[in-house]
Amino acid sequence: MAALLHLLPGDTLPGGPTVLGAVQVRSATQRWAEYLLTGGPGGATLWLAVEALPDGTERSSYWHRTTAEAAGFDPDRPALEGRALTVVERGHGEYRAAGEFGGLPGLRAGTGRLHYVDYTGPGLRASLEHFGPAGLDAPGSPGLLGVEARPPA
């Protein structure tokens, strides 16, 4: 399973999804990867997040992603689907991205700085991320909202 942290655009996962874009992230305390997948069951586009855990294992989850603005998400009053969200973690790190990202603003191939805020609420996990070029602060970039999804069938 360790190979999930090192997927590249063009790699194919069991069941048929193909990696379109790959983002590798390192913060002071964490390491994770995010992959834009296409061609899975039903042809849907979905994000796969893989986190390196302190015990050496990995945790993976599927996510839907859009801009915070398109989702009507207000970070000053975080809520989704009428359910209030609580901040569980915030931080920053460095990222390296390769491939295509479905036209999401602020996220493109290259390296840069990532700022994130993770949320939880009743039956929900969400993350707001801002990507910026290396050497620049990222919070002014469009916020990309990820909401945990059920695994594809």
C-alpha positions in Angstrom: 0.0 0.0 0.0 3.0 2.4 0.4 3.0 2.8 -3.3 -0.2 4.9 -3.0 1.8 7.8 -1.7 3.9 7.8 -4.9 1.4 7.6 -7.8 2.0 9.5 -10.9 -0.3 10.9 -13.7 -1.1 8.0 -16.0 -1.0 5.3 -13.3 -4.0 3.1 -13.2 -5.6 1.8 -10.0 -7.3 -1.6 -9.5 -10.9 -1.3 -10.9 -9.9 1.1 -13.7 -9.5 4.6 -12.4 -6.5 6.5 -13.9 -4.5 9.3 -12.2 -4.9 12.6 -14.0 -3.2 14.8 -11.5 -1.0 14.1 -8.4 -0.2 16.4 -5.5 2.4 15.5 -2.9 2.4 17.5 0.3 4.8 17.8 3.2 4.2 19.9 6.3 6.3 20.1 9.5 4.4 17.1 11.0 2.6 15.3 8.1 3.0 13.9 4.6 0.1 13.2 2.3 -0.9 12.9 -1.4 -4.0 13.9 -3.3 -4.9 12.4 -6.7 -7.5 13.4 -9.3 -8.9 10.2 -10.7 -11.0 9.5 -13.7 -12.4 6.4 -15.5 -13.6 4.6 -12.4 -17.1 3.1 -12.0 -19.6 5.3 -13.7 -16.9 7.4 -15.3 -17.0 9.8 -12.4 -14.1 12.1 -11.5 -13.1 11.8 -7.8 -10.1 12.7 -5.6 -8.2 10.1 -3.6 -6.4 11.3 -0.5 -3.6 9.2 1.1 -2.2 10.1 4.4 1.0 8.7 5.9 0.2 7.9 9.6 2.8 8.0 12.4 2.8 4.2 12.8 4.0 3.8 9.2 0.6 2.8 7.7 -1.5 4.8 5.3 -5.1 6.0 5.4 -6.9 6.7 2.2 -10.3 8.3 1.5 -12.2 9.6 -1.5 -13.2 13.3 -1.8 -15.2 15.6 -4.0 -13.5 19.0 -4.7 -14.7 22.3 -6.0 -14.0 26.0 -5.2 -15.2 27.2 -1.8 -17.1 30.0 -3.6 -19.0 27.5 -5.9 -20.0 25.5 -2.9 -21.2 28.6 -1.0 -18.7 27.8 1.8 -17.9 30.6 4.2 -14.7 29.9 6.2 -15.8 32.5 8.8 -19.0 30.4 9.4 -18.1 26.9 8.3 -21.1 24.8 7.5 -22.1 22.3 4.8 -25.5 20.8 4.0 -26.9 22.8 6.9 -24.5 21.2 9.4 -22.0 23.3 11.4 -18.4 22.4 11.0 -15.6 22.7 13.6 -11.9 23.4 12.8 -9.8 20.3 13.8 -6.5 21.3 12.3 -4.8 24.1 10.3 -1.4 24.4 8.9 0.8 24.9 5.9 3.3 22.9 3.9 5.1 22.6 0.6 3.6 20.8 -2.4 4.7 19.4 -5.7 2.0 18.9 -8.3 2.1 17.1 -11.7 -0.6 16.4 -14.3 -4.1 17.9 -14.8 -6.5 19.2 -12.2 -9.8 19.6 -13.9 -9.4 23.4 -14.2 -9.5 24.1 -10.5 -8.1 27.6 -10.0 -4.9 28.0 -8.1 -3.8 24.4 -8.6 -1.4 23.6 -11.4 1.7 21.6 -12.0 4.8 22.8 -10.2 5.8 23.5 -6.7 4.5 25.9 -4.1 3.1 26.5 -0.7 -0.2 25.1 0.6 -2.3 26.4 3.5 -5.1 24.2 4.8 -7.9 24.0 7.4 -9.5 20.7 8.2 -13.0 20.5 9.5 -15.4 17.9 11.0 -19.1 17.9 11.7 -22.0 15.5 12.0 -21.2 12.8 9.4 -18.8 15.2 7.5 -15.1 15.8 7.0 -14.0 18.7 4.9 -10.8 20.5 4.0 -10.2 24.0 2.7 -6.9 24.4 0.8 -5.1 27.3 -0.8 -2.3 26.6 -3.2 0.3 29.3 -4.2 3.6 29.5 -6.0 6.8 28.7 -4.2 8.0 31.7 -2.2 4.6 33.3 -2.1 2.0 33.1 0.6 -1.1 31.2 -0.6 -4.2 32.4 1.4 -5.0 34.9 -1.4 -5.4 32.1 -3.9 -8.9 30.6 -4.5 -9.9 28.3 -1.7 -10.5 24.7 -2.9 -13.0 22.8 -0.8 -12.8 19.1 -0.4 -15.6 17.0 1.1 -15.2 13.4 2.0 -17.2 11.1 -0.3 -18.2 7.5 -0.1 -15.9 5.1 -1.9 -17.0 4.3 -5.5 -19.0 1.2 -5.9 
